[in-house]
Tab-separated table of N, CA, C and O in Angstrom:
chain	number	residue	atom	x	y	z
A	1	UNK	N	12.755	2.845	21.888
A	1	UNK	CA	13.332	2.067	20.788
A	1	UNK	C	12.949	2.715	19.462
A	1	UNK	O	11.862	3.125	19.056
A	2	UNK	N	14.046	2.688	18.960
A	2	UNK	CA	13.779	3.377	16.979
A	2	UNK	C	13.353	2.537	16.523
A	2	UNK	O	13.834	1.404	16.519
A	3	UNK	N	12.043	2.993	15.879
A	3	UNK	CA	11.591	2.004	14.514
A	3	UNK	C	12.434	2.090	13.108
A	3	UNK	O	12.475	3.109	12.419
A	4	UNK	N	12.978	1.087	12.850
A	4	UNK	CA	13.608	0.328	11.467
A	4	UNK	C	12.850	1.302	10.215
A	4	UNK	O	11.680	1.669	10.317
A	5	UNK	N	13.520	1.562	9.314
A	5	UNK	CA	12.877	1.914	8.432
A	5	UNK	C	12.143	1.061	7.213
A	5	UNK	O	12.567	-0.034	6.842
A	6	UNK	N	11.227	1.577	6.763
A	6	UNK	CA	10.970	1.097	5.626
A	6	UNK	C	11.833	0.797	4.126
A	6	UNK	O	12.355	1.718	3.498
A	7	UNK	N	11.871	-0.363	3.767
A	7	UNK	CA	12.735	-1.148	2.795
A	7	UNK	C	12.475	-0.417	1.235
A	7	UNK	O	11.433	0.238	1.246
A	8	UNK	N	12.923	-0.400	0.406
A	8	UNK	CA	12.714	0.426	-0.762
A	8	UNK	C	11.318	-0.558	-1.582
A	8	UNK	O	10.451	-0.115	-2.334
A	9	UNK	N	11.471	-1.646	-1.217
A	9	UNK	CA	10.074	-1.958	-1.885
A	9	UNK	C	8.606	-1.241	-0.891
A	9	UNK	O	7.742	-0.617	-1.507
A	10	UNK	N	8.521	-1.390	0.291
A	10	UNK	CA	7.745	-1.183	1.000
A	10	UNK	C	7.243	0.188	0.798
A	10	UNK	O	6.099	0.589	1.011
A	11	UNK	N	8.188	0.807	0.387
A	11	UNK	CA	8.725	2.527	0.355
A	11	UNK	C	7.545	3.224	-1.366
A	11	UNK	O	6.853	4.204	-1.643
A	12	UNK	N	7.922	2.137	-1.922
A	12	UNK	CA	7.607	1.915	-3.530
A	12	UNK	C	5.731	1.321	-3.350
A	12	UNK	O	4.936	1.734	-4.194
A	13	UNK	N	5.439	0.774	-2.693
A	13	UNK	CA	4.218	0.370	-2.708
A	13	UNK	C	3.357	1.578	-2.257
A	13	UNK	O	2.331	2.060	-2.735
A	14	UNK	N	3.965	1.844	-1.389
A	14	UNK	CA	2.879	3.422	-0.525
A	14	UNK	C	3.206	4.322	-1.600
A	14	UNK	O	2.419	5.269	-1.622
A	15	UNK	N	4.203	4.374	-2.621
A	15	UNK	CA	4.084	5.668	-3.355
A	15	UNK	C	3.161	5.287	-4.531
A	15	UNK	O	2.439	6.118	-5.081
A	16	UNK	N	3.228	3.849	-4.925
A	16	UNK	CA	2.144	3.330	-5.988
A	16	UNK	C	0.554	4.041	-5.131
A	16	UNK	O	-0.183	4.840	-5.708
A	17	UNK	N	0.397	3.717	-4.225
A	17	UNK	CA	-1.169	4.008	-3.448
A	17	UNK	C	-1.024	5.662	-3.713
A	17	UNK	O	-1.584	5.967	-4.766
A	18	UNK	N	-0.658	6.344	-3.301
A	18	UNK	CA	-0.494	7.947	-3.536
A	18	UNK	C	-1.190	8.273	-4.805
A	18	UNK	O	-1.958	9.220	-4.974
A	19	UNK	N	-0.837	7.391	-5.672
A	19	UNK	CA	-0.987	7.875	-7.330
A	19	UNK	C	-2.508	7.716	-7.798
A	19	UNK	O	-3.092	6.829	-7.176
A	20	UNK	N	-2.956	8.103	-8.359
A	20	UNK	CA	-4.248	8.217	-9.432
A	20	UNK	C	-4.354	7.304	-10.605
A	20	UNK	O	-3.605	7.713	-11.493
A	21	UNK	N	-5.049	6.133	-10.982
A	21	UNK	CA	-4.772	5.665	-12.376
A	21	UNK	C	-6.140	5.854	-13.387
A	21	UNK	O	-7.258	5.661	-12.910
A	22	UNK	N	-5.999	6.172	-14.550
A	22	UNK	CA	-6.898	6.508	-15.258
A	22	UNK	C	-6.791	5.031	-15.800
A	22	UNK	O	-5.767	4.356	-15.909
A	23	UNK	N	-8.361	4.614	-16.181
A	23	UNK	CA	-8.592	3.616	-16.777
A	23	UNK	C	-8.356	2.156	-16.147
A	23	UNK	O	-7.381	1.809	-15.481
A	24	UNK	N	-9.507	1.352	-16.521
A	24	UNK	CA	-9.707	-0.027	-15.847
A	24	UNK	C	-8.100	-0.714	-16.309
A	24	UNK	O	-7.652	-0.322	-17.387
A	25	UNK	N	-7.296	-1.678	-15.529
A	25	UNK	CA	-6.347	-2.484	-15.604
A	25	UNK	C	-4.983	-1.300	-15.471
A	25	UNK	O	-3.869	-1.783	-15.676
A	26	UNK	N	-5.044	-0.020	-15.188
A	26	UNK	CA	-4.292	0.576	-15.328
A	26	UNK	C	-3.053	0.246	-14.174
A	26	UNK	O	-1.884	-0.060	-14.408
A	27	UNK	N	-3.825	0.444	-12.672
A	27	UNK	CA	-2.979	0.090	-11.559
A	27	UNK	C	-2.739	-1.291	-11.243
A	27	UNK	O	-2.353	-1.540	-10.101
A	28	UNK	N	-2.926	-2.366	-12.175
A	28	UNK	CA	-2.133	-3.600	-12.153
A	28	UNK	C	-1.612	-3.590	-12.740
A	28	UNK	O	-0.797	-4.503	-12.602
A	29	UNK	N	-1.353	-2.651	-14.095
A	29	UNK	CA	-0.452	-2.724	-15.517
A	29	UNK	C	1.068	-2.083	-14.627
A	29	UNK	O	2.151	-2.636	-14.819
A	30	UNK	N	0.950	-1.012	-13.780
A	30	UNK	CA	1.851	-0.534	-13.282
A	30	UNK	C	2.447	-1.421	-11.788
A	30	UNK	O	3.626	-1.538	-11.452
A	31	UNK	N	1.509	-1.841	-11.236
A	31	UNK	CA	1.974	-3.022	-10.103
A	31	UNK	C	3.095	-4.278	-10.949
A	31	UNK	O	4.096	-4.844	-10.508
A	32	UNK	N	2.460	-4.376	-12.213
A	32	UNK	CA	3.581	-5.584	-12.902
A	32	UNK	C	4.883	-4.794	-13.132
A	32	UNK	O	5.804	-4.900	-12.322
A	33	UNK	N	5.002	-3.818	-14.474
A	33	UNK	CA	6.022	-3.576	-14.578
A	33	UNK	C	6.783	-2.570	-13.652
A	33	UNK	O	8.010	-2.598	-13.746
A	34	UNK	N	6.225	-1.687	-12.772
A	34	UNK	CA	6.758	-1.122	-11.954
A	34	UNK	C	7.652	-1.741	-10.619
A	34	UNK	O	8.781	-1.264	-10.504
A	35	UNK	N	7.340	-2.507	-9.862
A	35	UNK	CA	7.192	-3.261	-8.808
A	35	UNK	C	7.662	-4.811	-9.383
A	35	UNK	O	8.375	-5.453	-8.612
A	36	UNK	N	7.399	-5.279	-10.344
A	36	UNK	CA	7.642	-6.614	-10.333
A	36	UNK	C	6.973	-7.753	-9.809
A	36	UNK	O	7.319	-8.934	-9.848
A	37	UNK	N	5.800	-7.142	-9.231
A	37	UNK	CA	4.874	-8.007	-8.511
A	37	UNK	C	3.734	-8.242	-9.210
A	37	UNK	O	3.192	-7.356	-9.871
A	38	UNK	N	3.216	-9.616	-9.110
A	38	UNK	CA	1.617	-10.033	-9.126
A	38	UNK	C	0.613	-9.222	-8.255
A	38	UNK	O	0.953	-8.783	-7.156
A	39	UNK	N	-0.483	-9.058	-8.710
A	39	UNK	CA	-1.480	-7.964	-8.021
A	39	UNK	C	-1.547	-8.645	-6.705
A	39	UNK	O	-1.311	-7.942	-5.723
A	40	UNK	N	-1.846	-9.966	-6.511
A	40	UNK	CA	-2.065	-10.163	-5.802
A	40	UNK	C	-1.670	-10.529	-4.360
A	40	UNK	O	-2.384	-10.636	-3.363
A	41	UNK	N	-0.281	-10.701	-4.522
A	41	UNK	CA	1.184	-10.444	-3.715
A	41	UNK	C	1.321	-8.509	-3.249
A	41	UNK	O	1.689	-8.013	-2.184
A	42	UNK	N	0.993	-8.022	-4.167
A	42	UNK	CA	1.098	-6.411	-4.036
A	42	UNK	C	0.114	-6.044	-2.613
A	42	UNK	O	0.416	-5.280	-1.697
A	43	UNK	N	-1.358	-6.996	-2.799
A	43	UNK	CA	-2.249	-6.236	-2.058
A	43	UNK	C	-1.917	-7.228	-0.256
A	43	UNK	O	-2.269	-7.040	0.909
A	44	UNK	N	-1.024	-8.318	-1.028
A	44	UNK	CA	-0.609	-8.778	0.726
A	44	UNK	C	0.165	-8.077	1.000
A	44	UNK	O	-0.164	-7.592	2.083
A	45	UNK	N	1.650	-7.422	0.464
A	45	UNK	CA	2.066	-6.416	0.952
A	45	UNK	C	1.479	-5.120	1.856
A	45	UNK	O	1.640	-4.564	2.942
A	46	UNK	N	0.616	-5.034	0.521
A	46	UNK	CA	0.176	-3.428	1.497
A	46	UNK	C	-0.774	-3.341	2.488
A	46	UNK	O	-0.861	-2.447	3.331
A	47	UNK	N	-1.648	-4.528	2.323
A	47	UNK	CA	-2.897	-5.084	3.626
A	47	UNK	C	-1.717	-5.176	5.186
A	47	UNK	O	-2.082	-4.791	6.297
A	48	UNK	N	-0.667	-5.617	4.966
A	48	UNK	CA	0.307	-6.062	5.818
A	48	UNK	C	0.869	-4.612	6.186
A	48	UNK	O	1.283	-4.473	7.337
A	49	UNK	N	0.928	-3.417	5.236
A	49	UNK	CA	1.568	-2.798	5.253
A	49	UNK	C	1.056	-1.692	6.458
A	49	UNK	O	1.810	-1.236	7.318
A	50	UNK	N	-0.346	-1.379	6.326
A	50	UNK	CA	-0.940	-0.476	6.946
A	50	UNK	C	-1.305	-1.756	8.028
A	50	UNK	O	-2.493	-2.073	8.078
A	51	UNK	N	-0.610	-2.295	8.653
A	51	UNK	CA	-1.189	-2.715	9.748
A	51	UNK	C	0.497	-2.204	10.956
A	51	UNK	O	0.379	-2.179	12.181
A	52	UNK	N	1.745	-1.897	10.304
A	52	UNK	CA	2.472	-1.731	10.242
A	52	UNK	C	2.791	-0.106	10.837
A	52	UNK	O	2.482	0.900	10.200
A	53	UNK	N	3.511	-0.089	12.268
A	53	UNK	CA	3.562	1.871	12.623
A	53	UNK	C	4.959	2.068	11.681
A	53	UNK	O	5.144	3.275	11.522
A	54	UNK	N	5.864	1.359	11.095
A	54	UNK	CA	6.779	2.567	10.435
A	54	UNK	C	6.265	3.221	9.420
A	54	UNK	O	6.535	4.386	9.130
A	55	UNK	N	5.162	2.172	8.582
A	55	UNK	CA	4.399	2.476	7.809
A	55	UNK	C	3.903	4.292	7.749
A	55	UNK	O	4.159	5.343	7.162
A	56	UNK	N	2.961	3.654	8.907
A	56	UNK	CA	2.094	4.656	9.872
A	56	UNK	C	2.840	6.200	9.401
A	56	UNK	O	2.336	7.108	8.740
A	57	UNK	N	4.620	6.080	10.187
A	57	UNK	CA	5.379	6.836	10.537
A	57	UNK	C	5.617	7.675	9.424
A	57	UNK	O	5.603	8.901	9.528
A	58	UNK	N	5.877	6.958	8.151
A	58	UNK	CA	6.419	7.016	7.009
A	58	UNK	C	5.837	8.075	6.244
A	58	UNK	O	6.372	9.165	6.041
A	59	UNK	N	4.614	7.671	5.792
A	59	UNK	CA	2.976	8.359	5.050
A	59	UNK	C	2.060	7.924	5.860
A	59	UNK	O	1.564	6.799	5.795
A	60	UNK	N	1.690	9.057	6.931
A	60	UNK	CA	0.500	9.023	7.698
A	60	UNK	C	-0.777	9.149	7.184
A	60	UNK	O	-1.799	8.660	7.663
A	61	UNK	N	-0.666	9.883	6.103
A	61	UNK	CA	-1.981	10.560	5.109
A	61	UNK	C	-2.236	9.091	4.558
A	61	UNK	O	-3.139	8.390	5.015
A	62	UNK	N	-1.651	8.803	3.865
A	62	UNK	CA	-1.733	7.580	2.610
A	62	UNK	C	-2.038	6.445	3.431
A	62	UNK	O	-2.975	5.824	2.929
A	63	UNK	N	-1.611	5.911	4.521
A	63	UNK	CA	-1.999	4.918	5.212
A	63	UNK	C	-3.505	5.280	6.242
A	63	UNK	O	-4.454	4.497	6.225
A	64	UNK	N	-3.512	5.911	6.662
A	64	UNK	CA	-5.069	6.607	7.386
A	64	UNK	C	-5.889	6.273	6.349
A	64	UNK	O	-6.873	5.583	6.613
A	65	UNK	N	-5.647	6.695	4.966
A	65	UNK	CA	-6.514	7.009	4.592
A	65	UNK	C	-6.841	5.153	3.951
A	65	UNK	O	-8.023	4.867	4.137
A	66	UNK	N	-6.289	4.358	3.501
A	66	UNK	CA	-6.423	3.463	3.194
A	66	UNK	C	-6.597	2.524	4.124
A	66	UNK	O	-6.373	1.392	3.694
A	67	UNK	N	-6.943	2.588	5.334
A	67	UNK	CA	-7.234	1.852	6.911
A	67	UNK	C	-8.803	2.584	7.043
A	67	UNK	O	-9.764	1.863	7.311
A	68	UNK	N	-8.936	3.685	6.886
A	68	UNK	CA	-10.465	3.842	6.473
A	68	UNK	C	-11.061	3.145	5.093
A	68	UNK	O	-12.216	2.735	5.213
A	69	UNK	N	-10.573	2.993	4.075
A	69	UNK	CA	-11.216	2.089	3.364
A	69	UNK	C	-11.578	0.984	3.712
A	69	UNK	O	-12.695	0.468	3.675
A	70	UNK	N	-10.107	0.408	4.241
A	70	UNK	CA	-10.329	-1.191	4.610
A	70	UNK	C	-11.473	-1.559	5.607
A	70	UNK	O	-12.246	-2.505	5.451
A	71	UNK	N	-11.474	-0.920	6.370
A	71	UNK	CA	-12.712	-0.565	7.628
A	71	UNK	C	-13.927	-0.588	6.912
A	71	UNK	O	-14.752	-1.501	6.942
A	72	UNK	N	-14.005	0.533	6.223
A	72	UNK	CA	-15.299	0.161	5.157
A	72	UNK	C	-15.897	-0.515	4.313
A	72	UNK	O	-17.036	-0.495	3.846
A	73	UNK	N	-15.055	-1.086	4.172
A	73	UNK	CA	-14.887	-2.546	3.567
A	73	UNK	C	-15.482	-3.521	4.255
A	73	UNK	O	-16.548	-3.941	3.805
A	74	UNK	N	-15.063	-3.977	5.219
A	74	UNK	CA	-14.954	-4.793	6.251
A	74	UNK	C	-16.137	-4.699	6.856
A	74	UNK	O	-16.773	-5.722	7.111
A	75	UNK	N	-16.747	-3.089	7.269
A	75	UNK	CA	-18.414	-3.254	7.819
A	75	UNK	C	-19.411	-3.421	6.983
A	75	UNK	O	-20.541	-3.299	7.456
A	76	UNK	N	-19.299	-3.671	5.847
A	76	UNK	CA	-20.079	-3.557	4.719
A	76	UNK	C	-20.350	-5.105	4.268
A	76	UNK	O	-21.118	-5.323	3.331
A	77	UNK	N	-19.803	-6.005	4.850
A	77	UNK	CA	-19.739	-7.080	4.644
A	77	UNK	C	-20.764	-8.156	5.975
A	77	UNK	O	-20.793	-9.383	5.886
């Protein structure tokens, strides 16, 4: 079975994670007007997102690598 692709927002969130932001409030300043989203809607997206194989399929780098954070996160607690 083919996995469905990823939706242009979904598509748009993994390329927000890719990016670098200089300065505190920077990557919520761009989550608002970029995206249209509240930060906090953004990070249910993408928590949801990397749990997700088209994801996976999509940006393997960018999602690996942010499933090791979350992990680290998570044992640290």
């Amino acid at each position: 079975m083919e996995h469905a692709e990823l939706d242009r927002r979904e598509q748009d969130v993994l390329a927000l994670e890719r990016r670098s932001f200089a300065g505190p409030g920077a990557k919520e300043r761009a989550i608002r007007e970029e995206l249209g989203l509240a930060p906090v809607r953004y990070y249910q997206l993408l928590n949801a997102l990397l749990d997700d194989a088209r994801a996976l399929a999509f940006d393997p780098v960018t999602v690996n690598r942010l499933r090791r954070v979350r992990e680290a996160r998570r044992a640290e607690r």
